[in-house]
Coordinates of C-alpha atoms in Angstrom, one line a residue:
M1 CA 21.4 65.1 19.2
E2 CA 20.8 61.4 19.9
E3 CA 18.8 59.8 17.2
K4 CA 15.4 58.4 18.2
I5 CA 14.9 54.6 18.0
Q6 CA 12.0 53.9 15.6
P7 CA 9.2 51.8 17.1
H8 CA 9.0 48.3 15.8
V9 CA 6.5 47.7 12.9
Y10 CA 4.8 44.2 13.1
P11 CA 3.8 42.2 10.1
E12 CA 0.2 42.7 8.9
G13 CA -2.3 40.1 10.0
C14 CA -2.0 37.6 12.7
Y15 CA 0.3 34.6 13.0
F16 CA -2.7 32.3 13.8
K17 CA -5.1 32.4 11.0
T18 CA -7.7 30.1 12.5
F19 CA -8.5 28.6 15.9
E20 CA -7.2 25.2 14.5
D21 CA -3.8 26.8 13.8
I22 CA -3.3 27.0 17.6
R23 CA -3.4 23.4 18.4
D24 CA 0.0 21.9 19.1
K25 CA 1.8 25.2 18.5
H26 CA 4.5 26.2 21.1
V27 CA 3.5 29.4 22.6
T28 CA 5.5 31.3 25.1
I29 CA 3.7 33.9 27.2
M30 CA 6.0 36.6 28.4
G31 CA 4.6 38.0 31.7
L32 CA 2.0 36.2 33.8
G33 CA 1.2 39.1 36.2
L34 CA -1.5 39.6 38.7
N35 CA -4.0 41.6 36.8
G36 CA -5.6 38.9 34.5
G37 CA -4.0 39.5 31.2
G38 CA -1.4 36.8 31.5
E39 CA -3.8 34.4 33.1
A40 CA -6.3 34.8 30.2
C41 CA -3.7 34.1 27.7
V42 CA -2.8 30.9 29.4
R43 CA -6.5 29.8 29.6
F44 CA -7.0 30.7 25.9
F45 CA -4.0 28.9 24.6
L46 CA -4.4 25.7 26.8
Q47 CA -8.1 25.5 25.8
H48 CA -7.1 25.6 22.1
G49 CA -4.5 22.9 22.5
A50 CA -1.2 24.8 22.5
Y51 CA 1.8 23.8 24.4
V52 CA 2.3 26.9 26.9
T53 CA 5.5 28.1 28.4
V54 CA 4.9 31.0 31.0
T55 CA 7.9 33.0 31.8
D56 CA 8.0 35.9 34.2
M57 CA 10.8 37.7 36.1
K58 CA 8.7 37.6 39.3
T59 CA 9.1 34.6 41.4
R60 CA 6.4 31.9 42.0
E61 CA 5.7 33.5 45.5
E62 CA 4.9 36.8 44.0
L63 CA 2.7 35.2 41.3
E64 CA 1.0 32.8 43.6
P65 CA -2.6 34.2 43.3
T66 CA -2.5 33.8 39.5
I67 CA -0.8 30.4 39.6
L68 CA -3.3 29.0 42.1
A69 CA -6.3 30.3 39.8
L70 CA -4.9 28.2 37.1
S71 CA -4.0 25.2 39.2
V72 CA -7.4 24.6 40.5
D73 CA -9.2 24.9 37.1
Q74 CA -10.1 21.4 36.3
Y75 CA -10.9 22.1 32.7
L76 CA -7.3 23.1 31.8
D77 CA -4.8 20.5 30.4
R78 CA -2.0 21.7 32.6
S79 CA 0.2 18.8 31.2
R80 CA 0.9 21.2 28.5
L81 CA 1.8 24.1 30.8
R82 CA 5.3 24.9 31.9
Y83 CA 6.7 27.8 34.3
V84 CA 9.9 29.5 34.0
L85 CA 9.8 32.0 36.8
G86 CA 12.3 34.5 38.3
K87 CA 14.1 34.7 34.9
H88 CA 13.8 34.5 31.1
C89 CA 15.6 31.9 29.1
I90 CA 16.4 32.8 25.5
E91 CA 15.7 29.3 24.2
D92 CA 12.0 29.8 25.3
F93 CA 11.7 32.6 22.8
E94 CA 13.9 31.2 20.0
Q95 CA 12.1 27.7 20.1
A96 CA 8.5 29.1 20.4
D97 CA 6.2 29.3 17.4
C98 CA 4.7 32.5 18.8
V99 CA 5.5 34.8 21.8
I100 CA 2.6 36.4 23.5
K101 CA 4.1 39.9 24.6
N102 CA 3.3 41.8 27.7
P103 CA 2.5 45.4 26.6
G104 CA 4.5 46.9 29.4
I105 CA 7.9 45.5 28.0
K106 CA 9.5 47.3 25.2
Y107 CA 10.4 45.4 22.0
E108 CA 13.2 47.7 21.2
G109 CA 16.4 46.7 22.8
N110 CA 14.9 43.4 24.3
K111 CA 17.1 40.4 23.2
Y112 CA 14.4 37.9 24.1
L113 CA 11.7 39.5 21.9
A114 CA 14.3 40.0 19.2
A115 CA 14.9 36.2 19.2
A116 CA 11.1 35.3 18.6
K117 CA 9.8 34.2 15.4
N118 CA 6.4 35.6 15.8
I119 CA 4.9 38.0 18.3
E120 CA 1.2 38.7 19.2
T121 CA -0.6 40.1 22.2
D122 CA -3.9 39.3 23.7
I123 CA -5.4 42.4 21.9
S124 CA -4.0 41.5 18.5
I125 CA -5.3 38.0 18.6
F126 CA -8.8 39.3 20.0
L127 CA -9.0 41.7 17.1
H128 CA -8.2 39.2 14.5
F129 CA -10.8 36.7 15.5
T130 CA -13.8 38.8 16.7
K131 CA -16.5 40.2 14.5
A132 CA -17.8 42.5 17.1
P133 CA -18.0 46.4 16.5
I134 CA -15.1 48.0 18.3
I135 CA -15.3 51.2 20.4
A136 CA -11.6 52.0 21.1
I137 CA -10.7 54.6 23.8
T138 CA -7.3 55.9 24.5
G139 CA -5.7 59.1 25.9
S140 CA -3.8 60.2 28.9
K141 CA -6.5 60.4 31.6
G142 CA -10.1 59.6 31.7
K143 CA -9.9 56.4 29.7
S144 CA -11.3 54.1 32.2
S145 CA -14.1 56.3 33.4
T146 CA -15.3 57.1 29.8
A147 CA -15.0 53.3 29.0
S148 CA -16.9 52.2 32.1
A149 CA -19.7 54.9 31.7
L150 CA -20.0 53.9 27.9
Y151 CA -20.2 50.2 28.8
Y152 CA -22.8 50.9 31.5
G153 CA -24.7 53.0 29.0
L154 CA -24.7 50.4 26.3
Q155 CA -25.9 47.8 28.9
K156 CA -28.8 49.9 30.0
S157 CA -29.8 50.8 26.4
G158 CA -30.5 47.3 25.3
F159 CA -27.1 46.3 23.9
S160 CA -25.1 43.2 24.8
P161 CA -21.8 44.9 25.3
F162 CA -18.4 43.8 26.6
L163 CA -15.6 45.8 28.3
G164 CA -11.9 45.0 28.2
G165 CA -8.3 46.1 27.6
N166 CA -6.2 48.3 29.8
I167 CA -9.2 48.2 32.3
T168 CA -7.6 44.9 33.6
V169 CA -10.0 42.5 31.7
S170 CA -8.4 40.8 28.7
P171 CA -10.8 40.5 25.8
L172 CA -9.8 36.9 25.4
T173 CA -12.0 36.1 28.3
F174 CA -15.0 36.9 26.3
L175 CA -14.0 36.4 22.7
D176 CA -16.2 33.3 22.2
E177 CA -19.3 35.4 23.3
T178 CA -18.8 38.0 20.8
D179 CA -20.5 38.5 17.3
G180 CA -21.5 41.2 14.9
T181 CA -24.2 42.5 17.2
T182 CA -22.1 42.7 20.5
P183 CA -20.3 46.1 20.7
V184 CA -16.9 45.8 22.6
V185 CA -15.5 48.8 24.5
L186 CA -11.7 48.4 24.6
E187 CA -9.6 50.8 26.7
L188 CA -6.3 50.9 25.1
S189 CA -3.0 52.1 26.6
S190 CA -0.3 53.7 24.4
W191 CA 1.8 50.5 25.1
Q192 CA -1.1 48.2 23.8
L193 CA -1.5 50.5 20.7
R194 CA 2.2 50.3 20.0
D195 CA 2.0 46.6 19.9
L196 CA -0.5 46.9 17.0
R197 CA 1.7 49.0 14.8
G198 CA 1.6 47.7 11.2
R199 CA -0.9 44.9 11.9
K200 CA -3.9 46.7 10.6
A201 CA -5.9 44.8 13.2
L202 CA -7.6 47.8 14.8
K203 CA -10.5 49.3 12.8
P204 CA -13.0 50.8 15.4
K205 CA -16.4 51.9 14.6
I206 CA -15.8 54.5 17.0
A207 CA -12.4 55.8 18.3
I208 CA -12.2 58.2 21.3
I209 CA -9.1 60.0 22.5
T210 CA -9.4 61.6 26.0
K211 CA -7.5 64.5 27.1
I212 CA -3.6 64.3 26.3
M213 CA -1.3 65.2 29.1
R214 CA 2.5 64.5 29.7
D215 CA 2.5 60.9 31.0
H216 CA 4.9 57.9 30.8
Q217 CA 7.9 60.0 30.0
N218 CA 10.1 57.8 32.0
W219 CA 9.3 55.2 29.3
Y220 CA 9.1 57.2 26.1
G221 CA 11.3 60.1 26.8
D222 CA 9.4 62.6 24.7
M223 CA 5.8 63.6 24.0
D224 CA 6.0 63.0 20.3
S225 CA 6.8 59.3 20.6
Y226 CA 4.1 59.0 23.3
V227 CA 1.3 60.7 21.3
N228 CA 2.5 58.8 18.0
D229 CA 1.3 55.7 19.7
K230 CA -2.0 57.3 20.5
R231 CA -2.5 58.1 16.9
L232 CA -2.8 54.3 16.1
V233 CA -6.2 54.2 17.5
Y234 CA -7.7 55.9 14.3
A235 CA -4.9 54.9 11.9
D236 CA -7.0 52.4 10.0
Q237 CA -10.5 54.0 10.3
T238 CA -12.5 55.0 7.2
A239 CA -15.0 57.7 6.5
S240 CA -17.8 55.5 7.7
D241 CA -16.2 55.4 11.1
Y242 CA -16.3 58.1 13.9
T243 CA -13.5 59.7 15.6
I244 CA -14.3 61.8 18.9
L245 CA -11.6 64.2 19.8
D246 CA -11.1 67.0 22.4
A247 CA -11.8 70.5 21.3
D248 CA -10.3 72.4 24.3
D249 CA -7.0 73.9 24.9
D250 CA -4.1 71.8 26.1
D251 CA -0.3 72.1 26.2
Y252 CA 0.0 71.4 22.3
F253 CA 2.1 74.3 21.5
N254 CA 4.8 73.3 24.0
E255 CA 4.5 69.6 23.7
C256 CA 4.4 68.9 19.9
S257 CA 7.7 69.3 18.0
E258 CA 6.1 69.2 14.6
K259 CA 2.8 71.3 14.9
K260 CA 0.3 71.3 12.1
K261 CA -0.6 74.5 10.6
G262 CA -4.0 75.9 12.0
C263 CA -3.9 73.4 14.9
H264 CA -4.3 74.8 18.5
C265 CA -4.6 71.6 20.6
W266 CA -4.0 67.9 20.1
G267 CA -7.5 67.3 19.1
D268 CA -7.1 69.6 16.1
D269 CA -3.9 67.8 15.2
F270 CA -5.7 64.3 15.2
A271 CA -8.6 65.8 13.5
A272 CA -6.5 66.9 10.6
E273 CA -5.1 63.4 10.2
T274 CA -7.9 60.9 10.8
C275 CA -10.0 59.4 7.8
G276 CA -12.8 59.0 10.4
T277 CA -15.9 61.4 10.5
V278 CA -14.7 63.8 13.3
F279 CA -16.8 64.8 16.3
R280 CA -15.6 67.1 19.0
Y281 CA -16.2 67.2 22.8
S282 CA -15.7 70.4 24.9
Q283 CA -16.4 72.1 28.3
Y284 CA -17.9 75.1 26.4
V285 CA -20.4 75.8 23.9
M286 CA -18.9 74.9 20.4
P287 CA -19.3 76.9 17.1
K288 CA -22.3 76.0 15.0
T289 CA -19.9 74.6 12.4
V290 CA -18.5 71.8 14.9
F291 CA -20.3 68.7 15.5
G292 CA -20.0 66.9 18.8
A293 CA -21.0 67.4 22.4
F294 CA -20.5 70.2 24.9
L295 CA -21.4 71.4 28.4
K296 CA -23.7 74.2 29.1
K297 CA -24.9 75.8 32.5
E298 CA -28.6 76.2 32.6
H299 CA -30.8 78.5 34.6
D300 CA -31.2 76.0 37.5
G301 CA -27.5 76.3 38.0
Q302 CA -26.8 72.7 36.8
I303 CA -24.4 71.9 34.1
Y304 CA -25.9 69.7 31.3
G305 CA -24.5 68.0 28.2
Y306 CA -25.7 68.7 24.7
S307 CA -24.9 67.3 21.3
T308 CA -24.9 68.8 17.8
L309 CA -25.0 66.2 15.1
P310 CA -25.5 66.3 11.3
P311 CA -29.1 66.0 10.4
E312 CA -28.8 62.3 9.3
L313 CA -27.6 61.4 12.8
R314 CA -30.0 63.3 14.9
S315 CA -33.0 61.8 16.7
K316 CA -36.5 61.7 15.2
R317 CA -37.6 64.2 17.7
A318 CA -34.9 66.6 16.8
I319 CA -35.7 66.2 13.1
M320 CA -39.4 66.6 13.8
H321 CA -39.0 69.8 15.8
N322 CA -36.0 71.1 13.9
L323 CA -33.8 71.0 16.9
R324 CA -30.0 71.5 16.3
E325 CA -29.1 70.9 20.0
E326 CA -30.2 67.8 21.9
R327 CA -29.7 67.2 25.7
I328 CA -27.7 63.9 26.2
M329 CA -26.6 64.4 29.9
K330 CA -28.1 65.8 33.0
A331 CA -26.9 65.9 36.6
L332 CA -24.7 63.0 37.5
A333 CA -24.2 60.8 40.6
V334 CA -20.4 61.0 40.5
P335 CA -18.6 64.2 41.5
G336 CA -16.5 66.7 39.7
P337 CA -15.9 68.5 36.3
I338 CA -13.5 65.7 35.1
M339 CA -15.9 63.0 35.5
R340 CA -18.6 65.2 33.8
I341 CA -16.5 65.5 30.7
N342 CA -15.7 61.9 30.7
V343 CA -19.4 61.0 30.8
L344 CA -20.1 63.5 28.1
K345 CA -17.8 61.6 25.7
A346 CA -19.7 58.3 26.6
A347 CA -22.9 60.1 25.9
L348 CA -21.9 61.3 22.5
A349 CA -20.7 57.6 21.6
L350 CA -24.0 56.3 22.8
Q351 CA -25.9 58.6 20.4
L352 CA -23.6 57.7 17.5
M353 CA -24.5 54.0 18.4
G354 CA -28.2 54.9 17.9
T355 CA -29.4 55.4 21.5
A356 CA -32.1 58.1 21.9
P357 CA -30.9 61.4 23.7
E358 CA -33.6 61.1 26.4
Q359 CA -32.5 57.4 27.2
I360 CA -28.8 58.5 27.3
S361 CA -29.5 61.3 29.7
S362 CA -31.7 59.2 32.0
V363 CA -29.2 56.2 32.0
L364 CA -26.0 57.9 32.7
A365 CA -27.5 59.9 35.5
D366 CA -27.3 56.6 37.4
W367 CA -23.9 55.5 36.5
P368 CA -22.1 55.0 40.0
G369 CA -18.6 55.6 38.9
L370 CA -15.5 53.4 38.8
A371 CA -13.3 51.8 41.3
H372 CA -10.0 53.7 42.2
R373 CA -11.3 57.0 40.4
L374 CA -12.9 59.3 43.0
E375 CA -14.6 56.2 44.5
M376 CA -16.5 57.0 47.7
C377 CA -15.3 54.2 49.7
H378 CA -16.1 54.8 53.4
T379 CA -17.8 57.3 55.9
W380 CA -16.9 57.9 59.5
K381 CA -18.1 60.1 62.3
S382 CA -15.4 61.9 64.3
P383 CA -15.8 61.2 68.0
A384 CA -14.3 64.7 68.8
D385 CA -17.0 66.7 67.1
G386 CA -19.4 64.5 65.4
R387 CA -18.1 65.5 62.0
N388 CA -18.9 63.3 58.9
V389 CA -15.9 62.3 57.1
V390 CA -16.1 60.8 53.7
F391 CA -13.1 58.9 52.2
Y392 CA -12.5 58.8 48.4
N393 CA -10.1 56.4 46.7
D394 CA -8.5 58.0 43.7
S395 CA -5.5 55.6 43.3
C396 CA -5.6 55.6 39.5
S397 CA -4.4 59.3 39.7
T398 CA -1.0 58.6 38.5
V399 CA -0.1 62.1 37.2
P400 CA -0.1 65.4 39.1
E401 CA -2.6 66.8 36.7
A402 CA -5.2 63.9 37.9
T403 CA -4.6 65.0 41.5
V404 CA -5.3 68.7 40.6
A405 CA -8.4 67.5 39.0
A406 CA -9.4 65.6 42.1
T407 CA -9.0 68.7 44.4
E408 CA -11.3 70.5 42.1
A409 CA -14.1 67.9 42.3
F410 CA -15.5 68.9 45.6
R411 CA -17.4 72.0 46.7
H412 CA -15.8 71.8 50.2
N413 CA -12.4 72.1 51.7
Y414 CA -10.6 68.7 51.9
V415 CA -7.8 66.7 53.3
L416 CA -5.5 65.4 50.5
I417 CA -3.3 62.2 50.8
T418 CA -0.8 62.1 47.8
G419 CA 2.7 61.2 46.7
G420 CA 4.6 58.2 45.3
T421 CA 7.0 57.3 42.7
D422 CA 8.1 59.7 40.0
K423 CA 7.5 59.3 36.1
N424 CA 9.7 62.5 35.2
L425 CA 6.6 64.5 35.6
D426 CA 6.0 68.3 36.6
F427 CA 4.5 68.7 40.1
L428 CA 4.4 72.5 39.9
P429 CA 0.7 72.7 38.9
L430 CA -0.3 70.6 41.9
V431 CA 2.0 72.7 44.3
R432 CA 0.5 75.9 43.1
I433 CA -3.0 74.6 43.9
L434 CA -1.8 73.5 47.3
S435 CA 0.0 76.8 48.1
G436 CA -2.7 79.0 47.0
E437 CA -0.7 80.6 44.1
T438 CA -3.5 79.2 41.8
E439 CA -6.8 80.7 43.0
T440 CA -9.3 78.2 44.1
K441 CA -12.3 78.5 46.2
Y442 CA -11.8 75.2 48.2
K443 CA -8.4 74.3 49.8
A444 CA -6.6 71.5 51.4
K445 CA -7.1 71.8 55.2
Q446 CA -4.2 69.2 55.5
I447 CA -1.7 67.4 53.4
Y448 CA -0.5 63.9 54.0
L449 CA 2.4 62.4 51.9
L450 CA 3.4 58.8 51.1
K451 CA 7.1 58.3 50.5
G452 CA 8.6 58.1 47.0
T453 CA 10.8 59.8 44.4
G454 CA 7.9 61.8 43.3
T455 CA 7.2 62.9 46.9
D456 CA 10.8 64.1 47.2
K457 CA 10.2 66.5 44.3
L458 CA 6.9 67.5 45.9
T459 CA 8.4 68.2 49.2
F460 CA 11.1 70.3 47.8
L461 CA 8.5 72.6 46.1
L462 CA 6.2 72.6 49.2
D463 CA 9.0 73.5 51.5
A464 CA 10.1 76.5 49.1
R465 CA 6.6 77.8 49.6
H466 CA 6.3 77.1 53.3
V467 CA 3.3 74.7 52.9
N468 CA 2.9 72.4 55.8
Y469 CA 2.4 68.6 55.5
Y470 CA 2.5 65.4 57.4
G471 CA 5.1 62.7 56.5
P472 CA 6.2 61.4 54.2
F473 CA 5.0 58.1 55.6
D474 CA 6.5 54.6 54.8
S475 CA 3.1 53.0 54.8
I476 CA -0.6 53.9 54.1
S477 CA -1.5 52.4 57.6
D478 CA 0.9 54.8 59.4
L479 CA -0.3 57.8 57.4
L480 CA -4.0 56.9 58.4
L481 CA -3.2 56.4 62.0
E482 CA -1.8 59.9 62.1
L483 CA -4.9 61.3 60.2
R484 CA -7.1 59.5 62.7
T485 CA -5.4 61.0 65.7
N486 CA -5.7 64.4 64.1
L487 CA -9.4 63.9 63.3
S488 CA -10.1 63.0 66.8
A489 CA -8.1 65.8 68.5
P490 CA -9.9 68.4 70.6
D491 CA -9.2 71.2 68.2
T492 CA -10.9 69.7 65.1
R493 CA -13.2 72.6 64.6
T494 CA -10.2 75.1 64.6
V495 CA -8.4 72.9 62.1
Y496 CA -11.2 71.7 59.9
G497 CA -13.9 74.3 60.2
P498 CA -17.3 74.3 61.6
V499 CA -19.6 71.1 61.7
T500 CA -22.7 71.3 59.6
A501 CA -25.2 68.6 59.0
R502 CA -25.2 69.0 55.2
T503 CA -21.4 69.3 54.8
A504 CA -18.9 66.4 55.1
L505 CA -15.2 66.6 55.1
P506 CA -13.8 64.7 52.1
V507 CA -10.5 62.8 52.6
V508 CA -9.1 62.3 49.0
F509 CA -6.5 59.7 48.3
S510 CA -5.1 60.9 44.9
P511 CA -1.4 60.0 44.7
G512 CA -0.5 61.7 41.4
C513 CA 2.4 59.3 41.0
T514 CA 3.0 55.6 40.2
S515 CA 2.9 52.9 43.1
F516 CA 6.2 51.2 42.5
G517 CA 8.1 50.0 45.6
M518 CA 5.3 50.2 48.2
F519 CA 2.5 48.6 46.1
M520 CA 2.3 46.2 43.2
N521 CA 0.3 48.6 41.1
E522 CA -2.4 51.4 41.4
F523 CA -5.2 48.9 41.9
D524 CA -3.2 47.1 44.8
R525 CA -2.5 50.6 46.1
G526 CA -6.2 51.5 46.1
D527 CA -7.4 48.2 47.7
K528 CA -5.0 48.5 50.4
Y529 CA -6.0 52.1 51.1
K530 CA -9.7 51.0 51.2
R531 CA -9.0 48.2 53.5
S532 CA -6.7 50.2 55.9
V533 CA -9.4 53.1 56.1
K534 CA -12.2 50.5 57.0
E535 CA -9.9 48.8 59.6
L536 CA -8.9 52.0 61.3
F537 CA -11.9 54.3 60.9
I538 CA -14.8 52.1 62.6

């Protein structure tokens, strides 16, 4: 058996002890990118007087939007800024006082990073300098929705919070505005956590781990390595901190090679390990011995969220009336059971931050959701039969399980747009939904596929089950043109069902794959989808 490569362990602390330490240092930023992280690092180090070299394998043309944004900023001393694009030069790493690493690049086996004297990231630098209480969120799916709902709830509850991390906002952009009273919600990918190994920089007041699923196996190769990076979110917590963990079943028994005795899911495993005070979240009512939050269907047919906390953390009203359960979530504006459980985690964190349950329930009911995550982006009336069609953008669905969740979010039959680049993941659960092997009340009326290596696996499974689909298409615009033709055909009532005033047909773009090749990333993919929809369905 091939021996696993051990992840790199960084020195404890930060290379830059004070802001003054940055002045006149030579800093190499590895990866400028288009999502804001590299740009934020350039601004931060130039503003603090460093000499900055930006190196990226992408060309100047590919990076033009970010370069332009930096070039028009009159407050930056660009005489200290140098670009090396389309390549990396080893001397830029050897001669730098510090290299700022892109989280998507592995340290292991990288000759450029191996040549660096010191390595930091925007996250490690932020954590070193900020005094803000940190709420750190990681997991496989639901991170961004949970983080966004929590940030929204904090804002509406009277806090002065900030939101950053993997959600495409570098925390360096708001570092100077933080203090001990400004909670910071950090969404952290496994890669960002991996870059914190050994530093002892992340000590969150609240750590949240969302549902664990198979993901990034093309990068990690096995689930244990992937999950071990997730564990870093609570590695340096103490008993005065809180760790919020899943309580529901998952694929733990099949995925974990070293299962802990008595553990039935990943949440159990984490709970047995963290030093933080543990709270659980569940889709079901939990045993009275377990503190946390759960969902419960009430007599009115609505599903609400409730918390059960230790007496010292309950509201004054609960203590006064001797209430063990407190409602912290009512009906939501965003659709689907997955969003409901994501908001429930946010509600629990808000209560641990001291917000009253009635306020939490009221505030989160108005949360509008998040871009690229079951985002309602356009409505259109079919000229054929007057049918209302509602388009949803779920481009941040990058694993098949997320697409399964998207299909379960609607109480109507739907049209599904899916497919893309494979990440060495299993498409069978999605195919079983689409073929009817898994019993579901609402089904895909039509399936449209974008080209990609993941789509190749998907079509093989669909063909074996004689499931019809359109495509695969080379572009999102070609796909949508075909969809528009079909939605405008004379036989729409036969294909899509009867038209009613109360029921719209959802068109759900949920790729379940990565976006490499056809798009720059999932955000670019979602933006192009929304733009094409609005251009073609007018």
